[in-house]
Coordinates of C-alpha atoms and ligand atoms in Angstrom, one line a residue:
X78 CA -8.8 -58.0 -39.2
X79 CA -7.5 -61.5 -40.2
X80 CA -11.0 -63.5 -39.0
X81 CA -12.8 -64.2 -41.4
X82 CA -14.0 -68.4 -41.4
X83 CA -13.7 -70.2 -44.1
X84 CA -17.6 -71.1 -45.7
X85 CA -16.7 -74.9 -44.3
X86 CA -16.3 -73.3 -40.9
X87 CA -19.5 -71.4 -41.0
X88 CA -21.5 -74.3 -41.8
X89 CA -24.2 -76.1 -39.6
X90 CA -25.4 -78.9 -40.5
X91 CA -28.9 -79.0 -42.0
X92 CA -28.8 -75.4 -42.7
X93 CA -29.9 -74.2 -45.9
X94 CA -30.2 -71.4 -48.4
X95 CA -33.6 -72.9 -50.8
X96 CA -35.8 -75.4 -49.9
X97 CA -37.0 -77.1 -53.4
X98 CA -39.6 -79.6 -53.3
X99 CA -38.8 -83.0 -52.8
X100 CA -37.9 -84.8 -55.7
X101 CA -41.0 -86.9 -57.4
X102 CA -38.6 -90.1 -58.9
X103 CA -37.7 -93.0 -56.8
X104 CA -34.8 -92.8 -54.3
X105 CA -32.0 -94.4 -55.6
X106 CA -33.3 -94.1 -59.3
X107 CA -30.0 -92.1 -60.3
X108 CA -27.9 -93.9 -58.7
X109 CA -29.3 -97.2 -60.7
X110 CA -28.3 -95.7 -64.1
X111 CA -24.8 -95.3 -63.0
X112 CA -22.1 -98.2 -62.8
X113 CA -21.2 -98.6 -59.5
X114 CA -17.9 -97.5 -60.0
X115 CA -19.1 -94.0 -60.2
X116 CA -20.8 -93.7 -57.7
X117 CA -19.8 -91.9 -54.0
X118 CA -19.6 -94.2 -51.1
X119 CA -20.7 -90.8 -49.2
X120 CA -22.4 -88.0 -50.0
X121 CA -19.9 -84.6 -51.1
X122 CA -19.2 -82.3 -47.9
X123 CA -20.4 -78.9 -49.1
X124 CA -21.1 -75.7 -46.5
X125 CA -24.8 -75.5 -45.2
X126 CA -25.3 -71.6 -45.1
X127 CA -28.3 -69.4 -44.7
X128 CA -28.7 -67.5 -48.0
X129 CA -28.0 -64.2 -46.1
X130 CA -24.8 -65.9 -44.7
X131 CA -23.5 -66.9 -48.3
X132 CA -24.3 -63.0 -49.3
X133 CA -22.6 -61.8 -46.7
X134 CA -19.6 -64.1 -47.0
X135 CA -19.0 -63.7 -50.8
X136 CA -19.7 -59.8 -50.2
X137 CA -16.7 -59.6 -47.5
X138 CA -14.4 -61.7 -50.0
X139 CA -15.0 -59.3 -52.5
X140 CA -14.2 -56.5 -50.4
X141 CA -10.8 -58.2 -49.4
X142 CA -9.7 -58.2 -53.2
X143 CA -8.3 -55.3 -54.7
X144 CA -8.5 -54.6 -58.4
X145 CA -9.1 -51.9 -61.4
X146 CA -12.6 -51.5 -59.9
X147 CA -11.4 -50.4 -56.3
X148 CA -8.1 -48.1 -57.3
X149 CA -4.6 -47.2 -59.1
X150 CA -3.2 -50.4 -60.5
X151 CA -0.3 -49.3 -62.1
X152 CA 1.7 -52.8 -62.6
X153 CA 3.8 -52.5 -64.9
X154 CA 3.9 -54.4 -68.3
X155 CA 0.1 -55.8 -66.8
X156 CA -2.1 -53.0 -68.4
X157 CA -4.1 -52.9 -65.6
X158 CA -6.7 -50.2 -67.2
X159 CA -10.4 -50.2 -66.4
X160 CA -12.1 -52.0 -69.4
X161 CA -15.8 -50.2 -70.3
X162 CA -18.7 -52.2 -69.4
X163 CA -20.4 -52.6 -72.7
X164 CA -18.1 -55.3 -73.7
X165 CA -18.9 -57.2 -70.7
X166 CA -22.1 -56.6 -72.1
X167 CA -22.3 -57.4 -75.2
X168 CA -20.3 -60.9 -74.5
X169 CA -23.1 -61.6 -72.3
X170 CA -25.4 -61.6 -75.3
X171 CA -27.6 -64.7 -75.4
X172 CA -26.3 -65.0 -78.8
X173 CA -22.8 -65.3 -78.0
X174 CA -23.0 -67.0 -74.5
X175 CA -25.3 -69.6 -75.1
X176 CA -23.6 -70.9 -78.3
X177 CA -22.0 -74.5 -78.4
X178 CA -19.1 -75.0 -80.0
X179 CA -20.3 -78.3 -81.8
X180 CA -23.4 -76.1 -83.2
X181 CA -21.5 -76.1 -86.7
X182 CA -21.3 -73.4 -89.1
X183 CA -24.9 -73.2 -90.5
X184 CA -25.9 -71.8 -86.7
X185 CA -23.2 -69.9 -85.8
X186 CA -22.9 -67.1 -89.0
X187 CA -22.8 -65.1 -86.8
X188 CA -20.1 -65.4 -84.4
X189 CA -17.7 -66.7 -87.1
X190 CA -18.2 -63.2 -88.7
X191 CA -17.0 -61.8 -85.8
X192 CA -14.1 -63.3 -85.6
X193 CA -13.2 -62.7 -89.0
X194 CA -14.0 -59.3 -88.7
X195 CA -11.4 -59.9 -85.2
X196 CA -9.0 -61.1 -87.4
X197 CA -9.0 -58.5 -90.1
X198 CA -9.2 -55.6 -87.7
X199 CA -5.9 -57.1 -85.7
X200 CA -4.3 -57.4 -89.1
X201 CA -4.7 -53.6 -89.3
X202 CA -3.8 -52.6 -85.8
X203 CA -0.7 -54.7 -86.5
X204 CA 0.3 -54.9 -90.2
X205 CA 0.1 -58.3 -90.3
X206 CA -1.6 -60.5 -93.2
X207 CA -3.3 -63.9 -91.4
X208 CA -4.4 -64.0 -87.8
X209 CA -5.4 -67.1 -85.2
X210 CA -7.3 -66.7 -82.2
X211 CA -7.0 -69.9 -80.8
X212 CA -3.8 -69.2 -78.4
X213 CA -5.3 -68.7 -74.4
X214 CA -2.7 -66.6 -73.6
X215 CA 0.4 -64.2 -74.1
X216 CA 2.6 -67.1 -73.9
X217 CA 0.2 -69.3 -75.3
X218 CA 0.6 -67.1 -78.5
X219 CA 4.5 -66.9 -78.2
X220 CA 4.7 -70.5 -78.4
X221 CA 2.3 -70.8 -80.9
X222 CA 4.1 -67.6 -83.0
X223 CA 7.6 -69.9 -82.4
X224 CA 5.8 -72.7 -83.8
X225 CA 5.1 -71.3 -87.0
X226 CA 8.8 -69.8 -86.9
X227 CA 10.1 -73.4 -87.0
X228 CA 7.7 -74.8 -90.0
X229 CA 8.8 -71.9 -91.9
X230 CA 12.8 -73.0 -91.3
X231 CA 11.4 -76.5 -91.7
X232 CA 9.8 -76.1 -95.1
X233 CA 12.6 -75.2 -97.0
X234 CA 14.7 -77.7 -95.5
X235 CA 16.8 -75.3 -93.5
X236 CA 17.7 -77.7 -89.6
X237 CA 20.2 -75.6 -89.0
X238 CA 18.2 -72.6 -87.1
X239 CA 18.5 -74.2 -83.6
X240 CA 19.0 -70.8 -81.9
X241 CA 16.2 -68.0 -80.3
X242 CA 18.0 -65.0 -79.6
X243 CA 16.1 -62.8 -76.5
X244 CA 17.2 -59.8 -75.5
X245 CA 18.2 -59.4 -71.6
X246 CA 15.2 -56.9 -70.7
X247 CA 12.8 -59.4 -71.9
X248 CA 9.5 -60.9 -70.4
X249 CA 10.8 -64.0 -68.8
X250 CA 8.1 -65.8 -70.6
X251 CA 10.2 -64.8 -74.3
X252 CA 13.4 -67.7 -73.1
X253 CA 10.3 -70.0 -71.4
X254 CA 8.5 -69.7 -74.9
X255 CA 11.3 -70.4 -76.8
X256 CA 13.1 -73.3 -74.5
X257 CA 9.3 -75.1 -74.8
X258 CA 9.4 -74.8 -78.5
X259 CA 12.7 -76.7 -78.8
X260 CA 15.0 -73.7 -79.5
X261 CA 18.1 -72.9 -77.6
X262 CA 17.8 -69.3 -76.3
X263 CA 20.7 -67.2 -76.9
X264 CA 20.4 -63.8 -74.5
X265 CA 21.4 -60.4 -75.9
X266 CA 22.4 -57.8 -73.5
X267 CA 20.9 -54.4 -73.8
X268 CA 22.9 -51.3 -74.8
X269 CA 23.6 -48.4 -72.2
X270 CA 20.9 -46.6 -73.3
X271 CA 18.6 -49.2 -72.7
X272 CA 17.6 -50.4 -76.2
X273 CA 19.5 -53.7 -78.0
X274 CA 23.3 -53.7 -77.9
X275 CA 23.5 -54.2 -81.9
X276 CA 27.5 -54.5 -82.5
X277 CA 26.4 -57.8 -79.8
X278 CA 23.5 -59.1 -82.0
X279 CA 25.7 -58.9 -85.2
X280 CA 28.2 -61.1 -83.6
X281 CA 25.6 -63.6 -82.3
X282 CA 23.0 -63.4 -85.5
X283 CA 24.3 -66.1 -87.9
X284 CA 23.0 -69.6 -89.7
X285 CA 22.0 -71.3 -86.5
X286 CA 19.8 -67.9 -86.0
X287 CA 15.9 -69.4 -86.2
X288 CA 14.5 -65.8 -85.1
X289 CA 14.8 -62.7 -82.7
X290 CA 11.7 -62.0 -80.2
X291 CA 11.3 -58.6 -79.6
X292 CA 9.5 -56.1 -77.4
X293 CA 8.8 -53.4 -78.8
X294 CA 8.4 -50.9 -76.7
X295 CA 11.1 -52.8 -74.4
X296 CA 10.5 -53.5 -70.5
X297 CA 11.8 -50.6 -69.6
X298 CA 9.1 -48.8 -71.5
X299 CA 11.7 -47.3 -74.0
X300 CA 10.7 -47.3 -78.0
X301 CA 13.9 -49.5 -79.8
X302 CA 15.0 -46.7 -82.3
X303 CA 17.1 -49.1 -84.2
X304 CA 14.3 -51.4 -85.4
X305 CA 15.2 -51.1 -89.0
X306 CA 18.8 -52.1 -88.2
X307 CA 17.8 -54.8 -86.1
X308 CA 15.5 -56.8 -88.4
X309 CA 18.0 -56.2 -91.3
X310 CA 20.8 -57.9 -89.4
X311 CA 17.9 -60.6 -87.9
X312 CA 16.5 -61.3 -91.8
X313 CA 20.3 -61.1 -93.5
X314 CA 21.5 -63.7 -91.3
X315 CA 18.0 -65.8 -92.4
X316 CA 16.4 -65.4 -89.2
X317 CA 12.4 -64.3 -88.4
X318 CA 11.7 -61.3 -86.8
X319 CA 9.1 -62.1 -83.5
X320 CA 6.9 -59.3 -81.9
X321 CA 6.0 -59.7 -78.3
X322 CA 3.1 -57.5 -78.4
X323 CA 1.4 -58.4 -75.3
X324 CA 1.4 -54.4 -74.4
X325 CA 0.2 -53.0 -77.5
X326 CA -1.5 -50.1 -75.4
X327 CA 1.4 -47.8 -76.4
X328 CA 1.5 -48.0 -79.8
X329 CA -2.1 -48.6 -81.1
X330 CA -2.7 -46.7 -84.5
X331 CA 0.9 -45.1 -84.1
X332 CA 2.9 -47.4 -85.4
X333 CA 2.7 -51.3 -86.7
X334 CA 4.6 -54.2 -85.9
X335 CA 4.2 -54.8 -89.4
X336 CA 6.1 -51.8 -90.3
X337 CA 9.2 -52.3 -88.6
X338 CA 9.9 -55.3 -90.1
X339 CA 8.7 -58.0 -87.7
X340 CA 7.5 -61.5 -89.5
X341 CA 4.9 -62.6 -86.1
X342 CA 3.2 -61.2 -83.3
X343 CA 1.1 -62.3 -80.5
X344 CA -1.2 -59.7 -79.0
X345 CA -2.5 -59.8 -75.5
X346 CA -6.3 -58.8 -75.8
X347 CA -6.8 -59.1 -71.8
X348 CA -3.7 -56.1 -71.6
X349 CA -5.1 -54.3 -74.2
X350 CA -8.5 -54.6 -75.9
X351 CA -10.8 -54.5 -73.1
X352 CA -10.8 -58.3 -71.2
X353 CA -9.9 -57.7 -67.3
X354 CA -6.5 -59.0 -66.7
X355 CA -5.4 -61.0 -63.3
X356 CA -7.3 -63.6 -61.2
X357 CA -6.0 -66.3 -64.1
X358 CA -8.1 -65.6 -67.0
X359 CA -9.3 -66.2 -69.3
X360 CA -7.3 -65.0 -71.7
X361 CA -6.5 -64.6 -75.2
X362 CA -3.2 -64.6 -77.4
X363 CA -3.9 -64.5 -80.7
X364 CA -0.9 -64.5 -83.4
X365 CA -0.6 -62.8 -86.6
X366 CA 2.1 -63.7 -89.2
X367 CA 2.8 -62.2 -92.7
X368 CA 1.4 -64.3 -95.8
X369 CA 4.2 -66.4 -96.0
X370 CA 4.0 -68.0 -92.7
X371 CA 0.3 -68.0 -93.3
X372 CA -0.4 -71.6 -94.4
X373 CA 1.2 -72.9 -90.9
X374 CA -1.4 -71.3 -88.6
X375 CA -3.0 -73.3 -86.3
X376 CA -6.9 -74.5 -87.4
X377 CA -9.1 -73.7 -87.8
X378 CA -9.4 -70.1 -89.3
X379 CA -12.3 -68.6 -90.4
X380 CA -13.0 -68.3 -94.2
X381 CA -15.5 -65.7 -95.8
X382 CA -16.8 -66.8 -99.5
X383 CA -19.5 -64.7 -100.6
X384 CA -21.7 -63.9 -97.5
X385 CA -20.9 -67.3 -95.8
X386 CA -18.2 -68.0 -93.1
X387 CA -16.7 -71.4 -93.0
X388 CA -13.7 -72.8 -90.8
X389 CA -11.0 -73.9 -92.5
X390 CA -7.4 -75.3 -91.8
X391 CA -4.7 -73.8 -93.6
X392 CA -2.9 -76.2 -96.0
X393 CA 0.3 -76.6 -94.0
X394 CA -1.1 -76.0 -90.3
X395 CA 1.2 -76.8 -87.5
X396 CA -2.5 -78.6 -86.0
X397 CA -4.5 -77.0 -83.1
X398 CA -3.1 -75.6 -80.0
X399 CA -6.5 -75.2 -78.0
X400 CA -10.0 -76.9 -77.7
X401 CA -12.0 -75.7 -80.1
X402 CA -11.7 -71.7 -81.3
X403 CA -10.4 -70.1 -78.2
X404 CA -11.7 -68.1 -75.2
X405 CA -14.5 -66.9 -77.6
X406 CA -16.0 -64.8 -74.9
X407 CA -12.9 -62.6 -74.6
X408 CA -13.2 -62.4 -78.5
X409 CA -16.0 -60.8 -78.4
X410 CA -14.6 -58.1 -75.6
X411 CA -11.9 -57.3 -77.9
X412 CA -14.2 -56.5 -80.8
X413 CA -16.4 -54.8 -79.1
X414 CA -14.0 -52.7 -77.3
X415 CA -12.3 -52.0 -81.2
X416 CA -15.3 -51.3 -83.0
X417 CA -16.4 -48.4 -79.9
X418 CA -13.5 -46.8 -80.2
X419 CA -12.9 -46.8 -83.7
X420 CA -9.3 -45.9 -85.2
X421 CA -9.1 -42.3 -83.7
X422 CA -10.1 -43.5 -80.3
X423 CA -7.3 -46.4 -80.2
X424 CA -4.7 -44.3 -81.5
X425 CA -5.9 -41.9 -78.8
X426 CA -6.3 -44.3 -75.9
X427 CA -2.3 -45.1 -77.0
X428 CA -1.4 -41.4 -77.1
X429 CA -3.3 -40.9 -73.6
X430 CA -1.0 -43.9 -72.1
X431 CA 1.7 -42.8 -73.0
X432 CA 1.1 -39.0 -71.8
X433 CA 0.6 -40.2 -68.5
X434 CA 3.7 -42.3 -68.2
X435 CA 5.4 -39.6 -69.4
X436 CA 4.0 -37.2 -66.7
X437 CA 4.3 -39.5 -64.1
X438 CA 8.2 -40.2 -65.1
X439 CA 8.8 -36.6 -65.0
X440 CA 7.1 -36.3 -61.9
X441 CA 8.9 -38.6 -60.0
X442 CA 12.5 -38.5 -61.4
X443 CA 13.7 -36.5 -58.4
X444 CA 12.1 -38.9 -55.9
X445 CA 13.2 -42.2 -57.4
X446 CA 16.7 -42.6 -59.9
X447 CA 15.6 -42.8 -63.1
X448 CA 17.9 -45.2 -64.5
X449 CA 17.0 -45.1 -68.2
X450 CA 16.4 -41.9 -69.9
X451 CA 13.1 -41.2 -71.3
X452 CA 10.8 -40.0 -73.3
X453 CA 9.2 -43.6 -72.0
X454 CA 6.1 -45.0 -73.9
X455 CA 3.5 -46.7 -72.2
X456 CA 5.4 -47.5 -69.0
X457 CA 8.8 -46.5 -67.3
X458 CA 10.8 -48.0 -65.1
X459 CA 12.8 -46.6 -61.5
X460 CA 15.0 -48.0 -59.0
X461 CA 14.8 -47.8 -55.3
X462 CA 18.6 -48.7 -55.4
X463 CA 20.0 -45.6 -54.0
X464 CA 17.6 -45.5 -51.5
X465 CA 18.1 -49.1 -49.9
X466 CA 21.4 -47.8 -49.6
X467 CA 21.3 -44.3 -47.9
X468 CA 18.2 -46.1 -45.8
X469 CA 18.0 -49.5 -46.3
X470 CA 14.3 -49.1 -47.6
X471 CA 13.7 -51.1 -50.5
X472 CA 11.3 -51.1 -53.6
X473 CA 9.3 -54.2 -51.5
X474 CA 9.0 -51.8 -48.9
X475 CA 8.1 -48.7 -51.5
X476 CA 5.3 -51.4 -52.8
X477 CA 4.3 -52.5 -49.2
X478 CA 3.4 -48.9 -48.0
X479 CA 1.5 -48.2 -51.3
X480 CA -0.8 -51.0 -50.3
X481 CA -2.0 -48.9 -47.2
X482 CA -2.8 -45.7 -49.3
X483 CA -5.4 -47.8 -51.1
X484 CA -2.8 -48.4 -54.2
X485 CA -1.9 -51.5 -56.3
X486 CA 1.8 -51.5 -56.1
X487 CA 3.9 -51.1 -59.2
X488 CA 5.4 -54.1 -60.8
X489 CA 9.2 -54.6 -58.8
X490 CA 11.9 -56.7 -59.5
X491 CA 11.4 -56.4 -63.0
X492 CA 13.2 -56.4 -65.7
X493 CA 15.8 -58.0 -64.0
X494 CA 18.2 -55.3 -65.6
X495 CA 17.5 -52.6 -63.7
X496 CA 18.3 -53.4 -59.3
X497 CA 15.3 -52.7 -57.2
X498 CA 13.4 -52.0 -59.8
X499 CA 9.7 -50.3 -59.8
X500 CA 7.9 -50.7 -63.5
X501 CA 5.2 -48.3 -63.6
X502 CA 2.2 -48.2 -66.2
X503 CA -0.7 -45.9 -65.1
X504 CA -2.5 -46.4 -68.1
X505 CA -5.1 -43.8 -70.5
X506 CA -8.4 -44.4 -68.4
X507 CA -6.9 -42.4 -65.3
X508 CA -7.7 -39.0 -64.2
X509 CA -5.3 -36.5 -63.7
X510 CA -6.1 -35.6 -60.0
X511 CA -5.6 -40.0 -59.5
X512 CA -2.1 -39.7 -60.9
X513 CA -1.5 -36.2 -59.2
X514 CA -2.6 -38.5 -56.1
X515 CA -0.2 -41.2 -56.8
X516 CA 2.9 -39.0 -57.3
X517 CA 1.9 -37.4 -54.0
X518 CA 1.6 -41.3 -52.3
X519 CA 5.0 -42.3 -53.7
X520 CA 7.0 -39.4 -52.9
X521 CA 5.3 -39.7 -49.0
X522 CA 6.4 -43.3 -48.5
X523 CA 10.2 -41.9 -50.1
X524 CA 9.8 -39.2 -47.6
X525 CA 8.9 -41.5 -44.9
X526 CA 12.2 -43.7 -45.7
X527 CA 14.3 -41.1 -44.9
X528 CA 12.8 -40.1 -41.5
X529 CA 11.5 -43.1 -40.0
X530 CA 12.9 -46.2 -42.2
X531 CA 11.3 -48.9 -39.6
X532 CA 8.2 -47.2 -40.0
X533 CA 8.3 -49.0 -44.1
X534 CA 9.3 -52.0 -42.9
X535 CA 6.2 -52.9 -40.9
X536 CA 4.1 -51.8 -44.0
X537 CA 1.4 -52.7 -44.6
X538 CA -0.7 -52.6 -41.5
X539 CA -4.5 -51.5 -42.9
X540 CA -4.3 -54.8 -45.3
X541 CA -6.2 -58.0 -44.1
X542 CA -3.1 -59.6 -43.7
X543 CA 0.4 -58.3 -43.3
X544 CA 3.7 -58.8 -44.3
X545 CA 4.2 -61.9 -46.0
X546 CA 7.0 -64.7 -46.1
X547 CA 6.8 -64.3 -49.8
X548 CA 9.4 -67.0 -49.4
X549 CA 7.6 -69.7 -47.7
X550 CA 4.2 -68.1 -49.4
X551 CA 5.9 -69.7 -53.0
X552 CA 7.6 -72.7 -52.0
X553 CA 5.7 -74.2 -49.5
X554 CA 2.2 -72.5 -50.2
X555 CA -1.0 -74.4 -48.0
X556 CA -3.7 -74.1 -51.0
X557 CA -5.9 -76.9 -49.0
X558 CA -7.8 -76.7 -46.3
X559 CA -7.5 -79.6 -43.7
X560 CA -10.5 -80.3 -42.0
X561 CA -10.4 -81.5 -37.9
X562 CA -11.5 -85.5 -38.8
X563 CA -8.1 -85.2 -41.3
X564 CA -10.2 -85.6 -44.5
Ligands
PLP159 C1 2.1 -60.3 -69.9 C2 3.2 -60.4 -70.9 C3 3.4 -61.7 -71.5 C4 2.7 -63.0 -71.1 O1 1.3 -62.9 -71.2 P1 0.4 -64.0 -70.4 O2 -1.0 -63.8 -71.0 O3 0.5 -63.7 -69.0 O4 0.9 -65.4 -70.8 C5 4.4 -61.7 -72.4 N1 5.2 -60.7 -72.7 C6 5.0 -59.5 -72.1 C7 5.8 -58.3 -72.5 C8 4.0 -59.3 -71.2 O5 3.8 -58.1 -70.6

């Protein structure tokens, strides 16, 4: 199944998918108005197709690719749910697509009331008082959200707050985040039942505390119980409380970051609010903060006096942290995708989540070890560990059979607290028959492991390729392709 030629290996020369008319100005007239320097000694190799060649070689790639559109993605702490159309839609809008970002304000009412009206419906969702939409990403926003942590600390003379504490079943961007801001990180394991150890964070919280980041729900997909405890014992020792809320999907008009206590949050809108995730973006990470961390936001931010929108940068911004405004596009997804469903239909796309994790957890308890008690939220998490041991079959192996049902594996490996773990997040836009068929899948392949373990091993044979050296695939990856004269 592995043939398919690259485009440069189906080329002929002097093939061709248009014929335009040849070109009325003098030859070499271009090339005049550019220095020299500029200039190509020889002309660009690019593939000569048919145009029926080109269709059918983009088609085959896109049949090679699995995502939302083809079947269950259940990766973990990804939000891989099928995003409605409409908002794909409605970004396409002449109006919003064909806009420039130097057009100025006087031209673009219009999509600066959107991302107010962005910004004050994320202060809703979240509890929060000011919003930015610049950030390009989830940790993007966290750095930008640490940011503003440190100008707080900074403006009242306080140097002392050198110190992010993270708990041990964070995202592994959290310690990245907070290492690139300048902080030291300070781990904090997690508590037997899964939430934060607190006797542990009240010995490490003290006056070199800058702030806690939180996920809330965890990685494991658990709800922390002891919020309120933990931001008291976070703000008495004068530290901020940050809200990794890249997977807001289980919480969305249930409860507010706001709420609990927490100072900043970043929000992922390509997890949640209706931009596809994967492939590398775009993205969006916008941060909220309460009002007194408000002046620090990055410019600009979008004003409303009277009926006019301006941009405006707070009086104490930590600068910009993007060109321009932000993946603007992905903006308009989100609001889109906020304003169809409306405040009963988030709270219920939340509720729906959640249900299904919770059915699929209870389904699949007795086929996996569950090593955290539920209820879960949005996600849950199960280890393969006692089955590598009775039959050396492990979670890779699990996610390497899915592949051949016509399944996204779960995310594995993750958190890093739980061994051979599978995170699973089926997500509100599935059917119940789809997650009835998943269950079935999983506890196959389980099955399978127990009765004919080699039979894993080799998975997964119905792919377009195999199995990978994931090893050699990361450290030595061949992302170019070398063509036979060695240019
Ligand atoms: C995805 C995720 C992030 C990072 O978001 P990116 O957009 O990939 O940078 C951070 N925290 C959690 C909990 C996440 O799931």
């Amino acid at each position: 199944m592995n043939d398919m030629k690259l485009s440069f290996e189906k080329s002929r020369p002097g093939r061709r998918c248009s014929s335009p008319p040849s070109a009325d100005i003098p030859q070499g007239y271009a090339a005049s108005l550019l220095p020299a320097g500029a200039l190509r000694s020889k002309p660009p190799r690019l593939p000569e197709m048919s145009e029926v060649d080109v269709v059918r070689h983009y088609t085959a790639l896109s049949r090679r690719s699995f995502g939302v559109d083809n079947g269950f993605y259940p990766l973990g702490s990804c939000t891989m749910k099928y995003n409605p159309r409409i908002s794909e839609e409605l970004a396409a809008l002449p109006g919003f697509s064909d806009t420039h970002p130097l057009e100025g304000e006087a031209a673009s009412q219009g999509c600066l009331a959107l991302m107010h009206g962005l910004s004050g419906a994320l202060c809703e969702i979240t509890g929060m008082d000011a919003f930015t939409l610049a950030p390009a990403a989830g940790a993007h926003g966290e750095w930008t959200g640490l940011l503003l942590i440190r100008a707080w600390h900074e403006s009242r003379d306080d140097s002392a707050r050198t110190t992010i504490l993270v708990p041990d079943s964070a995202h592994g961007t959290n310690p990245a985040s907070a290492a690139l801001a300048g902080y030291r990180v300070q781990p904090v394991p997690s508590a037997s039942d899964g939430g934060v150890d607190i006797d542990a964070l009240r010995r490490l919280a003290g006056p070199d505390t800058a702030g806690l980041m939180l996920t809330n729900p965890n990685t494991l997909g658990l709800f922390e119980r002891r919020i309120e405890d933990i931001a008291a014992i976070v703000h008495n020792a004068g530290g901020l409380l940050y809200y990794d809320g890249a997977n807001l999907n289980a919480i969305m008009g249930l409860v507010r970051p706001g709420d609990m206590g927490f100072d900043v949050v970043h929000i992922n809108l390509h997890k949640t609010f209706g931009t596809p995730h994967g492939g590398g973006g775009p993205g969006s990470g916008p941060v909220g903060c309460r009002a007194r961390l408000a002046d620090f936001l990055p410019s600009p931010i979008v004003r409303k006096e009277g009926d006019t929108y301006s941009f405006a940068e707070p009086p104490r911004s930590i600068g910009r942290v993007t060109g321009f405004y932000g993946n603007f596009a992905v903006l308009v997804k989100a609001y889109a995708y906020i304003l169809s469903l409306g405040a009963d239909g988030l709270r219920e796309a939340s509720e729906c989540a959640v249900l299904h994790a919770n059915y699929m957890m209870n389904s699949l308890r007795g086929v996996l070890e569950l090593p955290y008690e539920g209820p879960c939220m949005h996600e849950f998490v199960l280890s393969a560990r006692a089955l590598r041991e009775e039959t050396g079959c492990s979670a890779l192996d699990i996610s390497k059979a899915m592949l051949d049902q016509g399944m996204h594996p779960p995310t594995m490996y993750f958190p890093l607290i739980v061994a051979e773990a599978l995170m699973i997040e089926p997500t509100e836009t599935e059917s119940p028959e789809t997650l009835d068929e998943a269950i079935r899948v999983i506890a196959n392949i389980v099955e399978t492991a127990r009765r004919d373990p080699a039979a894993l091993h080799e998975a997964p044979r119905t792919t377009p390729v195999g199995r990978l050296n994931e090893v050699e695939a990361a450290r030595r990856p061949v992302v170019r392709y070398s063509f036979e004269d060695g240019d």
